[in-house]
mmCIF file of C-alpha atoms in Angstrom:
data_model
loop_
_atom_site.group_PDB
_atom_site.id
_atom_site.type_symbol
_atom_site.label_atom_id
_atom_site.label_comp_id
_atom_site.label_asym_id
_atom_site.label_seq_id
_atom_site.Cartn_x
_atom_site.Cartn_y
_atom_site.Cartn_z
ATOM 1 C CA MET A 1 -0.720 -153.966 55.063
ATOM 2 C CA LYS A 2 -3.570 -151.139 53.976
ATOM 3 C CA ASN A 3 -4.670 -148.048 54.771
ATOM 4 C CA ALA A 4 -8.433 -146.882 55.182
ATOM 5 C CA PHE A 5 -9.880 -144.637 53.702
ATOM 6 C CA ILE A 6 -13.520 -143.990 55.514
ATOM 7 C CA TYR A 7 -16.378 -142.613 52.868
ATOM 8 C CA THR A 8 -20.645 -142.031 52.014
ATOM 9 C CA ASP A 9 -22.938 -140.483 50.358
ATOM 10 C CA ALA A 10 -25.018 -140.282 53.007
ATOM 11 C CA TYR A 11 -23.652 -137.108 54.223
ATOM 12 C CA LEU A 12 -24.751 -134.966 51.905
ATOM 13 C CA HIS A 13 -28.449 -136.153 52.924
ATOM 14 C CA TYR A 14 -27.604 -133.142 55.554
ATOM 15 C CA ASP A 15 -27.400 -129.366 55.298
ATOM 16 C CA TYR A 16 -26.060 -127.019 58.542
ATOM 17 C CA GLY A 17 -28.411 -124.639 56.020
ATOM 18 C CA PRO A 18 -27.098 -121.982 53.002
ATOM 19 C CA ILE A 19 -24.819 -119.833 55.362
ATOM 20 C CA HIS A 20 -23.460 -121.415 57.709
ATOM 21 C CA PRO A 21 -19.666 -121.668 57.897
ATOM 22 C CA LEU A 22 -19.180 -125.891 57.236
ATOM 23 C CA GLN A 23 -21.067 -126.827 54.185
ATOM 24 C CA ILE A 24 -21.067 -130.652 54.287
ATOM 25 C CA SER A 25 -20.626 -130.190 49.987
ATOM 26 C CA ARG A 26 -16.634 -129.881 51.147
ATOM 27 C CA LEU A 27 -16.780 -133.181 51.661
ATOM 28 C CA GLN A 28 -18.004 -134.921 48.945
ATOM 29 C CA LEU A 29 -15.622 -132.096 46.850
ATOM 30 C CA THR A 30 -12.332 -133.605 48.559
ATOM 31 C CA TYR A 31 -13.741 -137.206 48.022
ATOM 32 C CA ASP A 32 -13.416 -135.810 44.005
ATOM 33 C CA LEU A 33 -10.281 -135.116 44.746
ATOM 34 C CA ILE A 34 -9.046 -137.821 46.125
ATOM 35 C CA GLN A 35 -10.838 -140.437 43.577
ATOM 36 C CA ALA A 36 -9.456 -137.693 40.774
ATOM 37 C CA TYR A 37 -6.352 -138.139 41.897
ATOM 38 C CA HIS A 38 -6.511 -141.947 41.671
ATOM 39 C CA LEU A 39 -5.136 -142.666 45.118
ATOM 40 C CA LEU A 40 -8.082 -144.377 46.161
ATOM 41 C CA ASP A 41 -6.599 -147.200 43.541
ATOM 42 C CA LEU A 42 -3.120 -147.127 44.805
ATOM 43 C CA PRO A 43 -2.947 -151.198 46.819
ATOM 44 C CA SER A 44 -2.457 -149.999 49.777
ATOM 45 C CA VAL A 45 -5.788 -147.459 50.159
ATOM 46 C CA GLN A 46 -9.050 -149.779 51.084
ATOM 47 C CA LEU A 47 -12.037 -147.450 50.177
ATOM 48 C CA LEU A 48 -14.574 -148.270 53.315
ATOM 49 C CA PRO A 49 -18.585 -147.320 53.462
ATOM 50 C CA THR A 50 -19.109 -145.578 56.598
ATOM 51 C CA ILE A 51 -21.509 -147.786 59.405
ATOM 52 C CA GLN A 52 -23.201 -145.537 61.863
ATOM 53 C CA ALA A 53 -22.427 -145.144 65.000
ATOM 54 C CA ASN A 54 -25.991 -146.262 67.494
ATOM 55 C CA GLU A 55 -27.567 -144.714 70.333
ATOM 56 C CA GLU A 56 -24.957 -146.450 72.604
ATOM 57 C CA ASP A 57 -21.932 -145.917 71.038
ATOM 58 C CA LEU A 58 -22.951 -141.681 72.477
ATOM 59 C CA ALA A 59 -23.621 -142.676 75.708
ATOM 60 C CA THR A 60 -20.545 -143.688 75.636
ATOM 61 C CA PHE A 61 -19.545 -139.922 76.639
ATOM 62 C CA HIS A 62 -22.926 -137.804 75.554
ATOM 63 C CA SER A 63 -25.748 -137.700 78.687
ATOM 64 C CA ARG A 64 -28.784 -139.797 77.731
ATOM 65 C CA GLU A 65 -30.593 -136.123 78.689
ATOM 66 C CA TYR A 66 -28.790 -134.074 75.932
ATOM 67 C CA LEU A 67 -28.978 -137.470 73.483
ATOM 68 C CA ASP A 68 -32.504 -137.378 74.017
ATOM 69 C CA VAL A 69 -32.588 -133.858 73.070
ATOM 70 C CA LEU A 70 -30.632 -133.917 69.844
ATOM 71 C CA LYS A 71 -33.511 -136.487 68.249
ATOM 72 C CA LYS A 72 -36.001 -134.482 69.218
ATOM 73 C CA ALA A 73 -33.760 -131.847 67.211
ATOM 74 C CA SER A 74 -33.969 -134.711 64.506
ATOM 75 C CA ASP A 75 -36.877 -133.466 63.064
ATOM 76 C CA GLY A 76 -35.830 -130.137 62.158
ATOM 77 C CA ASN A 77 -37.882 -127.740 64.743
ATOM 78 C CA LEU A 78 -35.989 -126.143 67.720
ATOM 79 C CA SER A 79 -37.461 -127.388 70.913
ATOM 80 C CA GLY A 80 -38.162 -125.537 74.401
ATOM 81 C CA ASP A 81 -34.561 -126.593 75.828
ATOM 82 C CA ALA A 82 -32.715 -126.502 72.574
ATOM 83 C CA TYR A 83 -30.881 -123.539 73.293
ATOM 84 C CA ALA A 84 -29.657 -124.971 76.804
ATOM 85 C CA PHE A 85 -28.181 -127.634 75.380
ATOM 86 C CA GLY A 86 -26.251 -125.241 72.810
ATOM 87 C CA LEU A 87 -28.769 -125.567 69.998
ATOM 88 C CA GLY A 88 -30.271 -122.973 68.292
ATOM 89 C CA PRO A 89 -29.518 -120.189 65.152
ATOM 90 C CA GLY A 90 -25.906 -119.727 65.387
ATOM 91 C CA ASP A 91 -23.035 -121.949 65.532
ATOM 92 C CA ASN A 92 -25.332 -125.260 66.021
ATOM 93 C CA PRO A 93 -28.260 -125.033 64.043
ATOM 94 C CA ILE A 94 -31.480 -127.084 63.992
ATOM 95 C CA PHE A 95 -31.684 -128.738 61.034
ATOM 96 C CA PRO A 96 -33.263 -132.620 59.588
ATOM 97 C CA GLY A 97 -31.574 -134.971 60.476
ATOM 98 C CA LEU A 98 -28.945 -133.884 63.029
ATOM 99 C CA PHE A 99 -29.078 -136.976 64.909
ATOM 100 C CA ASP A 100 -28.447 -139.084 61.988
ATOM 101 C CA TRP A 101 -25.970 -136.928 61.119
ATOM 102 C CA SER A 102 -24.165 -137.433 64.150
ATOM 103 C CA LEU A 103 -24.407 -141.488 64.004
ATOM 104 C CA TRP A 104 -22.563 -141.103 60.586
ATOM 105 C CA ILE A 105 -19.968 -139.300 61.857
ATOM 106 C CA THR A 106 -19.285 -140.797 65.319
ATOM 107 C CA GLY A 107 -19.389 -144.362 63.110
ATOM 108 C CA ALA A 108 -16.895 -143.847 60.828
ATOM 109 C CA THR A 109 -13.952 -142.394 63.679
ATOM 110 C CA LEU A 110 -15.632 -145.995 65.382
ATOM 111 C CA GLN A 111 -14.586 -147.909 61.989
ATOM 112 C CA ALA A 112 -11.119 -145.781 61.776
ATOM 113 C CA ILE A 113 -10.935 -147.278 65.750
ATOM 114 C CA ASP A 114 -11.449 -150.681 65.081
ATOM 115 C CA TYR A 115 -9.861 -150.924 61.928
ATOM 116 C CA VAL A 116 -6.797 -149.534 63.376
ATOM 117 C CA GLY A 117 -7.412 -151.924 66.843
ATOM 118 C CA SER A 118 -7.707 -154.634 65.250
ATOM 119 C CA GLY A 119 -4.192 -154.103 63.348
ATOM 120 C CA LYS A 120 -5.997 -153.938 60.088
ATOM 121 C CA GLY A 121 -4.241 -151.089 59.485
ATOM 122 C CA GLU A 122 -1.755 -148.636 60.328
ATOM 123 C CA VAL A 123 -4.253 -145.483 58.993
ATOM 124 C CA ALA A 124 -7.643 -144.990 58.717
ATOM 125 C CA PHE A 125 -8.903 -141.248 57.840
ATOM 126 C CA ASN A 126 -12.505 -140.239 58.881
ATOM 127 C CA ILE A 127 -12.876 -137.226 56.770
ATOM 128 C CA ALA A 128 -15.360 -136.224 58.065
ATOM 129 C CA GLY A 129 -14.455 -136.389 61.726
ATOM 130 C CA GLY A 130 -12.697 -133.912 64.038
ATOM 131 C CA LEU A 131 -15.970 -133.356 66.018
ATOM 132 C CA HIS A 132 -13.886 -131.835 69.412
ATOM 133 C CA HIS A 133 -15.701 -129.173 70.266
ATOM 134 C CA ALA A 134 -18.781 -130.864 71.963
ATOM 135 C CA MET A 135 -19.589 -131.277 75.352
ATOM 136 C CA LYS A 136 -21.203 -133.946 77.466
ATOM 137 C CA SER A 137 -24.633 -132.060 77.654
ATOM 138 C CA ARG A 138 -23.755 -129.376 75.209
ATOM 139 C CA ALA A 139 -22.867 -128.706 70.760
ATOM 140 C CA SER A 140 -20.240 -126.335 70.757
ATOM 141 C CA GLY A 141 -18.577 -124.906 67.758
ATOM 142 C CA PHE A 142 -20.596 -126.692 64.756
ATOM 143 C CA CYS A 143 -19.755 -130.155 67.325
ATOM 144 C CA TYR A 144 -22.686 -131.956 67.633
ATOM 145 C CA THR A 145 -21.389 -134.963 69.066
ATOM 146 C CA ASN A 146 -17.576 -135.834 70.327
ATOM 147 C CA ASP A 147 -16.226 -138.414 67.555
ATOM 148 C CA PRO A 148 -12.645 -138.221 69.600
ATOM 149 C CA VAL A 149 -13.746 -138.255 72.805
ATOM 150 C CA ILE A 150 -15.845 -141.467 71.996
ATOM 151 C CA GLY A 151 -13.105 -143.393 69.589
ATOM 152 C CA ILE A 152 -10.847 -142.187 72.239
ATOM 153 C CA LEU A 153 -12.711 -143.968 75.428
ATOM 154 C CA LYS A 154 -13.078 -147.490 72.869
ATOM 155 C CA LEU A 155 -9.349 -147.250 72.478
ATOM 156 C CA LEU A 156 -9.271 -147.108 76.672
ATOM 157 C CA ARG A 157 -11.732 -150.360 77.016
ATOM 158 C CA LEU A 158 -8.693 -151.890 74.290
ATOM 159 C CA GLY A 159 -6.121 -151.108 77.355
ATOM 160 C CA LYS A 160 -5.180 -148.849 75.243
ATOM 161 C CA ARG A 161 -3.155 -145.270 76.607
ATOM 162 C CA VAL A 162 -3.354 -142.479 73.396
ATOM 163 C CA ALA A 163 -2.065 -139.320 72.514
ATOM 164 C CA TYR A 164 -4.293 -137.417 70.843
ATOM 165 C CA ILE A 165 -2.915 -134.266 68.433
ATOM 166 C CA ASP A 166 -4.664 -131.835 66.902
ATOM 167 C CA ILE A 167 -4.174 -128.887 64.401
ATOM 168 C CA ASP A 168 -7.309 -127.706 64.069
ATOM 169 C CA ALA A 169 -6.779 -123.553 64.027
ATOM 170 C CA HIS A 170 -9.682 -123.828 67.692
ATOM 171 C CA HIS A 171 -8.678 -125.190 70.532
ATOM 172 C CA GLY A 172 -10.026 -128.782 70.808
ATOM 173 C CA ASP A 173 -11.595 -128.010 74.261
ATOM 174 C CA GLY A 174 -14.080 -130.819 74.534
ATOM 175 C CA VAL A 175 -11.667 -133.360 73.825
ATOM 176 C CA GLN A 176 -8.665 -131.884 76.607
ATOM 177 C CA ALA A 177 -11.618 -130.926 78.925
ATOM 178 C CA ALA A 178 -13.153 -134.834 79.030
ATOM 179 C CA PHE A 179 -9.540 -136.393 79.694
ATOM 180 C CA TYR A 180 -8.152 -133.546 81.896
ATOM 181 C CA LYS A 181 -8.108 -135.485 85.291
ATOM 182 C CA MET A 182 -6.472 -138.819 83.304
ATOM 183 C CA ASN A 183 -3.483 -140.449 82.330
ATOM 184 C CA ARG A 184 -4.150 -142.621 80.050
ATOM 185 C CA VAL A 185 -4.600 -139.894 77.296
ATOM 186 C CA LEU A 186 -2.376 -137.125 76.229
ATOM 187 C CA THR A 187 -4.489 -134.459 74.184
ATOM 188 C CA ILE A 188 -1.905 -132.147 72.468
ATOM 189 C CA SER A 189 -3.444 -129.405 70.651
ATOM 190 C CA LEU A 190 -1.743 -126.898 68.126
ATOM 191 C CA HIS A 191 -4.192 -123.546 68.075
ATOM 192 C CA GLU A 192 -4.508 -119.978 67.174
ATOM 193 C CA GLY A 193 -4.710 -118.215 71.098
ATOM 194 C CA GLY A 194 -7.078 -117.980 73.163
ATOM 195 C CA HIS A 195 -7.461 -114.088 73.208
ATOM 196 C CA THR A 196 -7.974 -114.261 69.640
ATOM 197 C CA LEU A 197 -9.883 -117.401 68.840
ATOM 198 C CA PHE A 198 -13.046 -119.248 69.453
ATOM 199 C CA PRO A 199 -13.182 -121.101 71.848
ATOM 200 C CA GLY A 200 -10.729 -118.816 74.220
ATOM 201 C CA THR A 201 -9.284 -121.388 75.857
ATOM 202 C CA GLY A 202 -5.651 -123.614 75.345
ATOM 203 C CA PHE A 203 -3.767 -121.702 76.530
ATOM 204 C CA GLU A 204 -0.089 -122.780 78.225
ATOM 205 C CA HIS A 205 -1.162 -123.014 82.028
ATOM 206 C CA GLU A 206 -4.192 -126.113 81.302
ATOM 207 C CA ILE A 207 -1.762 -128.425 81.369
ATOM 208 C CA GLY A 208 -4.450 -131.278 83.804
ATOM 209 C CA GLU A 209 -5.336 -131.532 86.951
ATOM 210 C CA GLY A 210 -4.604 -134.591 89.454
ATOM 211 C CA GLU A 211 -3.772 -137.696 88.041
ATOM 212 C CA GLY A 212 -3.734 -135.908 84.569
ATOM 213 C CA GLU A 213 -1.423 -132.575 85.664
ATOM 214 C CA GLY A 214 1.055 -132.636 82.832
ATOM 215 C CA TYR A 215 -1.462 -134.819 80.453
ATOM 216 C CA SER A 216 -2.988 -131.618 78.750
ATOM 217 C CA VAL A 217 -0.267 -130.030 76.188
ATOM 218 C CA ASN A 218 -1.385 -126.142 74.511
ATOM 219 C CA LEU A 219 0.681 -124.788 72.169
ATOM 220 C CA PRO A 220 -0.841 -121.268 70.874
ATOM 221 C CA PHE A 221 -0.256 -119.481 68.255
ATOM 222 C CA PRO A 222 -0.870 -115.958 67.318
#
């Protein structure tokens, strides 16, 4: 049984800006390193070219109003209502192709879901994914669309129960918020504590609500 690595050079057509901490060129550098180690030549590995998601995929989580703002911002110009949706100078800049960039990232995650969910393989790796801060109607923390949430929603439609494990230095607040009252998704986040690091959440007492009580687990570290 093969494992999938999902990648496209089309990622490199987009740029958050020269001084932004998230440099998309890191994806190509990592891909080149993986190639240099001949990991993609292993018989157990299959390289899958990324296929874009579509707007309907994004709308399974994000509001139409927000998606319309992202599409307007994709021309690289700041419109009057962008600030209310978390867009603008700082963490979530507006740049040409912003909406298409989001479609690529989410598409790769949905490919990973399809690959594993259909039984083609046990593991699928979207090197560009994990944009876990985006909310239903707001960009946050370099994240415009929340590909983990959209992928998990697809798994739920397939009748699955999901354990989501987040090992980023920052709390996976967007994913936690999406499933905070649901008992079909267990979110586990290991991160630096919210007292000292963005997004200021992810404390031990955040355990879920209603049917979701006990299904949000946070392990904040110094």
